[in-house]
Amino acid sequence: MSGQRSRGGSSDHQRRIRTRNNNSNRRARADLSFSVNHLERLLREGHYAQHFSSSAPVFLAAIIQYMTATILELAGNEAQRRGSSRITPELLDMAIHNNALLSGYFRSTTISQVAPGWQ
């Protein structure tokens, strides 16, 4: 027997496929709906900081997902209260402005172009 071992026939292509399958993307690993790579690109292009950690876009995606879920839940509750089966921009506006914390964040934001009757 010779002292050389067989490499098992592993080609570069097979190695890349194995690596791709083992390393899922950051969005899937963090169980998020929003694209972490897209938010990272926006952070870099926006010049908000010279450097930021690799986890910053993951945290940002998690915050955006949490806020979206909260706003949609409040608007869905408002739609049910009114007997509607759809969430309209007016209901989103009402849900945000009826919540003390969210109304502070979205104070100067126009969500609906229609003037709500509840003001």
Short mmCIF file of C-alpha atoms in Angstrom, two decimals:
data_model
loop_
_atom_site.label_atom_id
_atom_site.label_comp_id
_atom_site.label_asym_id
_atom_site.label_seq_id
_atom_site.Cartn_x
_atom_site.Cartn_y
_atom_site.Cartn_z
CA MET A 1 0.00 0.00 0.00
CA SER A 2 1.15 3.47 -0.76
CA GLY A 3 1.25 6.24 1.85
CA GLN A 4 -1.18 8.48 -0.09
CA ARG A 5 -4.84 8.71 0.82
CA SER A 6 -7.75 9.20 -1.50
CA ARG A 7 -9.50 12.55 -1.28
CA GLY A 8 -12.86 10.91 -1.70
CA GLY A 9 -13.66 12.59 -4.99
CA SER A 10 -14.70 15.91 -3.47
CA SER A 11 -14.71 18.57 -6.16
CA ASP A 12 -14.89 22.33 -5.73
CA HIS A 13 -18.51 22.27 -6.87
CA GLN A 14 -19.51 19.70 -4.24
CA ARG A 15 -17.65 21.68 -1.55
CA ARG A 16 -19.49 24.89 -2.49
CA ILE A 17 -22.87 23.12 -2.36
CA ARG A 18 -22.06 21.69 1.08
CA THR A 19 -20.98 25.10 2.35
CA ARG A 20 -24.06 26.78 0.94
CA ASN A 21 -26.36 24.22 2.60
CA ASN A 22 -24.63 24.48 5.98
CA ASN A 23 -24.56 28.28 6.05
CA SER A 24 -28.14 29.49 5.78
CA ASN A 25 -28.71 33.19 5.32
CA ARG A 26 -28.91 35.57 8.27
CA ARG A 27 -32.63 36.22 7.79
CA ALA A 28 -33.45 32.52 8.09
CA ARG A 29 -31.13 31.98 11.04
CA ALA A 30 -32.71 34.87 12.93
CA ASP A 31 -36.22 33.74 11.87
CA LEU A 32 -37.06 37.15 10.40
CA SER A 33 -39.32 38.25 7.56
CA PHE A 34 -37.34 41.32 6.57
CA SER A 35 -34.16 41.02 4.52
CA VAL A 36 -31.05 41.53 6.65
CA ASN A 37 -28.85 41.95 3.57
CA HIS A 38 -31.10 44.69 2.19
CA LEU A 39 -31.04 46.58 5.50
CA GLU A 40 -27.26 46.23 5.68
CA ARG A 41 -26.97 47.74 2.20
CA LEU A 42 -29.25 50.62 3.21
CA LEU A 43 -27.17 51.25 6.34
CA ARG A 44 -23.95 51.32 4.32
CA GLU A 45 -25.34 53.53 1.55
CA GLY A 46 -26.96 55.92 4.03
CA HIS A 47 -23.62 56.75 5.68
CA TYR A 48 -25.19 56.64 9.15
CA ALA A 49 -21.89 55.52 10.69
CA GLN A 50 -18.37 54.77 9.50
CA HIS A 51 -18.46 51.30 11.05
CA PHE A 52 -21.19 49.10 12.46
CA SER A 53 -21.23 45.54 13.76
CA SER A 54 -22.38 42.61 11.69
CA SER A 55 -25.33 42.16 14.05
CA ALA A 56 -26.65 45.73 13.59
CA PRO A 57 -28.75 44.95 10.48
CA VAL A 58 -30.10 41.82 12.19
CA PHE A 59 -31.26 43.88 15.18
CA LEU A 60 -32.73 46.52 12.87
CA ALA A 61 -34.67 43.86 10.93
CA ALA A 62 -35.98 42.42 14.21
CA ILE A 63 -37.12 45.86 15.40
CA ILE A 64 -38.86 46.61 12.10
CA GLN A 65 -40.59 43.22 12.16
CA TYR A 66 -41.76 43.73 15.78
CA MET A 67 -43.10 47.23 15.06
CA THR A 68 -44.87 46.03 11.91
CA ALA A 69 -46.50 43.13 13.77
CA THR A 70 -47.62 45.44 16.59
CA ILE A 71 -49.12 48.03 14.25
CA LEU A 72 -50.91 45.39 12.18
CA GLU A 73 -52.29 43.76 15.33
CA LEU A 74 -53.65 47.08 16.61
CA ALA A 75 -55.13 47.93 13.20
CA GLY A 76 -56.68 44.45 12.96
CA ASN A 77 -58.28 44.91 16.37
CA GLU A 78 -59.65 48.28 15.25
CA ALA A 79 -61.01 46.70 12.05
CA GLN A 80 -62.77 43.98 14.05
CA ARG A 81 -64.25 46.57 16.38
CA ARG A 82 -65.70 48.37 13.37
CA GLY A 83 -66.92 45.12 11.77
CA SER A 84 -64.56 45.40 8.82
CA SER A 85 -62.57 42.52 7.37
CA ARG A 86 -59.86 44.72 5.83
CA ILE A 87 -57.15 46.95 7.25
CA THR A 88 -57.25 50.32 5.53
CA PRO A 89 -54.73 53.18 5.76
CA GLU A 90 -57.23 55.07 7.94
CA LEU A 91 -57.33 52.16 10.40
CA LEU A 92 -53.52 52.05 10.47
CA ASP A 93 -53.46 55.78 11.20
CA MET A 94 -56.06 55.40 13.93
CA ALA A 95 -54.28 52.45 15.53
CA ILE A 96 -50.97 54.33 15.66
CA HIS A 97 -52.41 57.56 17.01
CA ASN A 98 -54.52 55.79 19.65
CA ASN A 99 -51.39 54.09 21.06
CA ALA A 100 -49.36 56.38 23.35
CA LEU A 101 -45.93 54.96 22.47
CA LEU A 102 -46.49 54.64 18.74
CA SER A 103 -48.05 58.09 18.42
CA GLY A 104 -44.83 59.57 19.80
CA TYR A 105 -42.71 57.77 17.20
CA PHE A 106 -44.99 58.62 14.29
CA ARG A 107 -46.00 62.14 15.37
CA SER A 108 -44.95 63.85 12.13
CA THR A 109 -45.76 60.97 9.76
CA THR A 110 -48.66 61.07 7.33
CA ILE A 111 -50.05 57.57 6.80
CA SER A 112 -53.40 58.31 5.23
CA GLN A 113 -54.10 61.17 2.86
CA VAL A 114 -57.74 61.10 3.96
CA ALA A 115 -58.42 63.24 7.02
CA PRO A 116 -59.75 60.89 9.70
CA GLY A 117 -63.02 61.79 11.37
CA TRP A 118 -61.77 60.94 14.86
CA GLN A 119 -59.49 63.99 15.27
#
